[in-house]
């Protein structure tokens, strides 16, 4: 059954996060949106931005809550909560709720889109390994699914902060010489939008998603930004504990009172990235969206332009 944006109910979890924030502006044709958020501030903000949407503040770590969210849904994009100590279980609950809706005989659910991560085979990283289990679970569920596997987000780069500093300093949590493949959130959002519209064409597919044509270390990335903003960025590598705290602050807004299991995940990711990075290929992403992917220098140009700064 083809997608029907005028009538289909689309559920989006972690709807106040980076991925959803990039996607939502592309969904103007979707008349029925259900947006799941964690905090009251996120609920208030999204209700103001998208008054036609149904914004639900909920805790996903509950089979009752996930079942309630899934009621009447036609398509879901599940974005799991980063570093959550129960991200795997939340994924299972979402899939179980979807299976119940899919098999209810009400003609409801048509497509489950899972936002995962590039190379879930890397079991040494807890945030990758937990998604590996979720991928297996959805493959065995009987649901019509699509698995998206994005790489390192360009948009996590603190470009506004670097632009605002007289003598900008970038403190990395891992080696600035190790190579990475990067993905722009605008490209990831374009992929998600394509999945929603084309639907059946992408059933039972797994898509590794990378934007950059060649690998790029964080040190090289800072060199590109330096040239674009006209200020030399001093590049440093933070001490391990500081790097862990900074990573948690980026995800949670604080490093205080964080579950030790979430801290474990950040620690293992940093140790892995410090030696191995994360590398993939851009061919699949460009095939899906039908255009050239955003390269890092293009992304910087766009963000600098949005800020009204020097190109």
Coordinates of C-alpha atoms in Angstrom, one line a residue:
X1 CA 0.0 0.0 0.0
X2 CA 1.5 3.4 -1.0
X3 CA 2.1 6.1 1.6
X4 CA -0.8 8.5 2.2
X5 CA 0.6 11.6 3.9
X6 CA -2.8 13.1 4.1
X7 CA -4.2 10.3 6.2
X8 CA -1.4 8.1 7.5
X9 CA -0.5 8.6 11.2
X10 CA 3.3 8.9 11.5
X11 CA 4.9 8.2 14.9
X12 CA 8.3 9.7 15.6
X13 CA 10.2 8.9 18.8
X14 CA 12.9 11.1 20.4
X15 CA 11.1 13.8 18.4
X16 CA 13.1 16.6 20.0
X17 CA 16.5 15.2 19.1
X18 CA 18.9 16.1 16.3
X19 CA 17.6 13.5 13.8
X20 CA 14.0 14.4 14.2
X21 CA 14.7 18.2 14.2
X22 CA 16.3 17.8 10.8
X23 CA 13.4 15.7 9.5
X24 CA 10.3 17.5 10.8
X25 CA 10.6 20.5 8.4
X26 CA 10.4 18.0 5.5
X27 CA 7.0 16.7 6.7
X28 CA 4.7 19.6 5.9
X29 CA 2.6 17.2 3.8
X30 CA 2.0 14.9 6.7
X31 CA -1.2 15.9 8.3
X32 CA -1.1 13.4 11.2
X33 CA 2.0 13.4 13.3
X34 CA 2.5 11.8 16.7
X35 CA 5.7 13.1 18.4
X36 CA 7.0 11.3 21.4
X37 CA 9.3 13.3 23.8
X38 CA 10.8 12.9 27.2
X39 CA 10.6 16.3 28.8
X40 CA 7.9 18.9 29.3
X41 CA 10.1 21.6 27.8
X42 CA 10.5 19.5 24.6
X43 CA 6.7 19.0 24.5
X44 CA 6.0 22.7 24.9
X45 CA 8.6 23.6 22.2
X46 CA 7.3 21.1 19.6
X47 CA 3.6 22.0 20.3
X48 CA 4.5 25.6 19.4
X49 CA 6.5 24.7 16.3
X50 CA 4.0 22.0 15.0
X51 CA 0.6 22.9 16.4
X52 CA -1.1 20.3 14.2
X53 CA 0.9 17.5 15.7
X54 CA 0.0 15.3 18.7
X55 CA 3.0 15.7 21.1
X56 CA 3.1 13.1 23.8
X57 CA 5.5 13.4 26.8
X58 CA 6.3 9.8 27.8
X59 CA 8.9 7.4 29.1
X60 CA 9.6 4.8 26.4
X61 CA 10.9 2.3 29.0
X62 CA 7.4 0.9 29.5
X63 CA 5.5 -1.6 27.5
X64 CA 2.3 0.1 28.5
X65 CA 3.6 3.5 27.2
X66 CA 4.9 2.0 23.9
X67 CA 1.7 0.2 23.2
X68 CA -0.3 3.4 23.8
X69 CA 2.0 5.3 21.4
X70 CA 1.6 2.7 18.7
X71 CA -2.2 2.7 18.7
X72 CA -3.5 3.5 15.3
X73 CA -0.1 4.3 13.8
X74 CA 0.5 3.5 10.1
X75 CA 4.3 4.2 10.0
X76 CA 6.9 4.7 12.8
X77 CA 10.4 6.0 12.8
X78 CA 12.0 4.8 15.9
X79 CA 15.0 6.8 17.1
X80 CA 16.3 5.2 20.3
X81 CA 17.6 7.4 23.2
X82 CA 21.3 7.7 23.0
X83 CA 23.4 5.9 25.7
X84 CA 20.2 4.9 27.6
X85 CA 21.0 1.9 29.8
X86 CA 17.9 0.2 28.5
X87 CA 18.0 1.2 24.8
X88 CA 17.8 -2.4 23.7
X89 CA 14.8 -3.2 25.8
X90 CA 13.1 0.0 24.6
X91 CA 13.7 -1.1 21.0
X92 CA 12.2 -4.5 21.9
X93 CA 9.1 -2.9 23.4
X94 CA 8.6 -0.6 20.4
X95 CA 8.8 -3.6 18.1
X96 CA 6.5 -5.7 20.3
X97 CA 4.0 -2.9 20.3
X98 CA 4.3 -2.6 16.5
X99 CA 3.8 -6.4 16.0
X100 CA 0.6 -6.2 18.1
X101 CA -0.7 -3.3 16.0
X102 CA 0.4 -5.0 12.7
X103 CA -1.4 -8.2 13.6
X104 CA -4.5 -6.6 15.1
X105 CA -6.5 -6.9 12.0
X106 CA -7.3 -3.2 12.0
X107 CA -5.3 -2.5 8.9
X108 CA -3.0 -0.2 10.8
X109 CA 0.8 -0.4 10.8
X110 CA 2.5 -0.6 7.4
X111 CA 6.1 0.2 8.0
X112 CA 8.7 0.3 10.8
X113 CA 11.8 2.4 10.1
X114 CA 14.6 1.9 12.6
X115 CA 17.3 4.5 13.1
X116 CA 20.4 2.4 14.1
X117 CA 24.1 3.2 13.6
X118 CA 26.8 2.4 11.1
X119 CA 28.6 -0.9 11.7
X120 CA 26.6 -2.4 14.6
X121 CA 29.0 -5.3 14.3
X122 CA 31.4 -3.4 16.5
X123 CA 30.5 -5.1 19.8
X124 CA 33.2 -3.3 21.7
X125 CA 31.0 -0.2 21.6
X126 CA 28.0 -0.6 23.8
X127 CA 26.0 2.0 21.9
X128 CA 26.6 0.0 18.7
X129 CA 26.1 -3.4 20.2
X130 CA 22.7 -2.6 21.7
X131 CA 21.4 -1.6 18.3
X132 CA 22.7 -4.9 16.8
X133 CA 20.3 -6.7 19.1
X134 CA 17.4 -4.4 18.1
X135 CA 18.2 -5.0 14.4
X136 CA 18.1 -8.8 14.9
X137 CA 14.8 -8.5 16.8
X138 CA 13.1 -6.5 14.1
X139 CA 14.3 -8.9 11.4
X140 CA 12.7 -11.7 13.2
X141 CA 9.5 -9.8 14.0
X142 CA 7.6 -10.3 10.8
X143 CA 7.2 -6.5 10.4
X144 CA 7.8 -4.7 7.1
X145 CA 11.0 -2.8 8.2
X146 CA 13.8 -0.6 7.0
X147 CA 17.0 -0.2 9.0
X148 CA 19.0 3.0 8.6
X149 CA 22.6 3.0 9.8
X150 CA 24.1 6.6 9.9
X151 CA 27.7 7.4 10.6
X152 CA 29.2 10.2 12.7
X153 CA 27.1 13.4 12.5
X154 CA 28.7 16.5 11.1
X155 CA 26.2 18.5 13.0
X156 CA 27.7 17.4 16.4
X157 CA 30.7 19.7 15.5
X158 CA 30.4 22.8 17.8
X159 CA 30.6 25.2 14.9
X160 CA 28.6 28.1 16.5
X161 CA 30.9 28.0 19.5
X162 CA 34.0 28.0 17.4
X163 CA 32.7 30.9 15.4
X164 CA 31.9 32.9 18.5
X165 CA 35.4 32.6 20.1
X166 CA 38.1 35.1 19.4
X167 CA 40.7 32.3 19.7
X168 CA 38.7 29.2 19.1
X169 CA 39.7 25.9 20.8
X170 CA 38.4 22.5 19.9
X171 CA 38.9 19.8 22.5
X172 CA 38.3 16.4 21.1
X173 CA 37.4 13.3 23.2
X174 CA 39.6 11.1 21.0
X175 CA 42.6 11.3 18.6
X176 CA 42.3 14.0 16.0
X177 CA 44.4 12.0 13.6
X178 CA 42.1 8.9 13.3
X179 CA 39.9 8.9 10.1
X180 CA 36.1 9.0 10.1
X181 CA 33.3 8.9 7.6
X182 CA 30.7 11.6 8.3
X183 CA 27.0 12.1 7.6
X184 CA 25.1 15.4 7.4
X185 CA 21.8 15.4 9.2
X186 CA 20.2 17.1 6.1
X187 CA 21.2 14.0 4.1
X188 CA 19.9 11.6 6.8
X189 CA 16.6 13.5 6.9
X190 CA 16.3 13.2 3.1
X191 CA 16.8 9.5 3.4
X192 CA 14.1 9.2 6.1
X193 CA 11.7 11.2 4.0
X194 CA 12.4 9.0 1.0
X195 CA 11.7 5.9 3.1
X196 CA 8.3 7.4 4.2
X197 CA 7.2 8.3 0.7
X198 CA 8.5 5.3 -1.3
X199 CA 7.7 2.8 1.4
X200 CA 7.5 -0.7 -0.1
X201 CA 10.6 -0.1 -2.3
X202 CA 12.7 -0.1 0.9
X203 CA 11.1 -3.0 2.8
X204 CA 13.6 -5.4 4.5
X205 CA 16.6 -3.2 3.6
X206 CA 19.6 -2.1 5.6
X207 CA 21.2 1.1 4.5
X208 CA 24.6 2.2 5.7
X209 CA 24.6 6.0 5.5
X210 CA 27.6 8.1 4.9
X211 CA 27.9 11.5 3.2
X212 CA 31.6 12.1 2.8
X213 CA 33.3 10.7 -0.3
X214 CA 36.7 10.4 1.5
X215 CA 37.6 9.9 5.2
X216 CA 38.3 12.9 7.3
X217 CA 39.9 13.1 10.7
X218 CA 38.7 15.6 13.3
X219 CA 42.0 17.5 12.9
X220 CA 41.4 17.8 9.2
X221 CA 37.8 18.9 9.8
X222 CA 39.0 21.7 12.1
X223 CA 41.5 22.7 9.4
X224 CA 38.6 23.1 7.0
X225 CA 36.6 25.1 9.5
X226 CA 39.6 27.4 10.3
X227 CA 39.8 28.4 6.6
X228 CA 36.1 29.0 6.3
X229 CA 35.7 31.2 9.4
X230 CA 39.1 32.9 9.0
X231 CA 40.3 32.0 12.5
X232 CA 42.9 29.3 13.4
X233 CA 41.3 26.7 15.6
X234 CA 43.6 25.3 18.3
X235 CA 43.1 21.5 18.4
X236 CA 43.5 19.6 21.6
X237 CA 42.7 16.2 22.9
X238 CA 40.9 16.1 26.3
X239 CA 42.0 13.9 29.1
X240 CA 39.9 10.7 29.1
X241 CA 37.6 11.5 32.0
X242 CA 37.0 15.0 30.7
X243 CA 36.2 13.6 27.2
X244 CA 33.7 11.2 28.8
X245 CA 32.0 14.1 30.7
X246 CA 31.9 16.3 27.6
X247 CA 30.3 13.5 25.6
X248 CA 27.6 13.0 28.2
X249 CA 27.0 16.8 28.4
X250 CA 26.4 16.8 24.7
X251 CA 23.8 14.0 25.0
X252 CA 22.2 14.8 28.3
X253 CA 23.0 18.4 28.9
X254 CA 25.0 17.4 32.1
X255 CA 27.5 14.9 33.2
X256 CA 26.1 14.8 36.8
X257 CA 23.9 12.1 38.1
X258 CA 24.2 10.0 34.9
X259 CA 23.6 6.2 35.2
X260 CA 27.0 4.4 35.3
X261 CA 25.9 2.2 32.4
X262 CA 25.5 5.3 30.2
X263 CA 28.9 6.4 31.3
X264 CA 30.3 3.0 30.4
X265 CA 28.9 3.4 26.9
X266 CA 30.5 6.8 26.4
X267 CA 33.8 5.4 27.8
X268 CA 33.9 2.5 25.4
X269 CA 33.0 4.5 22.4
X270 CA 35.8 7.0 23.1
X271 CA 38.4 4.2 23.5
X272 CA 37.3 2.6 20.2
X273 CA 37.2 5.9 18.3
X274 CA 40.6 6.9 19.7
X275 CA 42.2 4.0 17.7
X276 CA 39.8 2.9 15.0
X277 CA 37.4 5.7 14.0
X278 CA 34.3 4.8 12.1
X279 CA 34.4 4.4 8.3
X280 CA 31.9 3.7 5.6
X281 CA 30.9 4.4 2.0
X282 CA 28.6 7.1 0.5
X283 CA 27.3 5.2 -2.5
X284 CA 24.1 3.9 -0.8
X285 CA 23.1 7.3 0.6
X286 CA 23.5 9.0 -2.8
X287 CA 21.5 6.3 -4.5
X288 CA 18.7 6.6 -2.1
X289 CA 18.4 10.4 -2.2
X290 CA 19.2 10.8 -5.9
X291 CA 21.8 13.5 -5.5
X292 CA 25.3 14.1 -4.4
X293 CA 25.7 13.9 -0.7
X294 CA 26.8 16.9 1.4
X295 CA 30.5 17.1 1.8
X296 CA 32.1 18.5 5.0
X297 CA 33.2 21.8 3.4
X298 CA 29.8 22.3 1.9
X299 CA 28.2 21.7 5.3
X300 CA 30.5 24.3 6.9
X301 CA 29.7 26.8 4.2
X302 CA 26.0 26.3 4.8
X303 CA 26.2 26.7 8.6
X304 CA 28.4 29.7 8.4
X305 CA 26.0 31.2 5.9
X306 CA 23.1 30.6 8.2
X307 CA 24.9 32.3 11.0
X308 CA 25.7 35.3 8.8
X309 CA 29.4 34.8 9.3
X310 CA 32.3 34.8 7.0
X311 CA 32.4 32.2 4.2

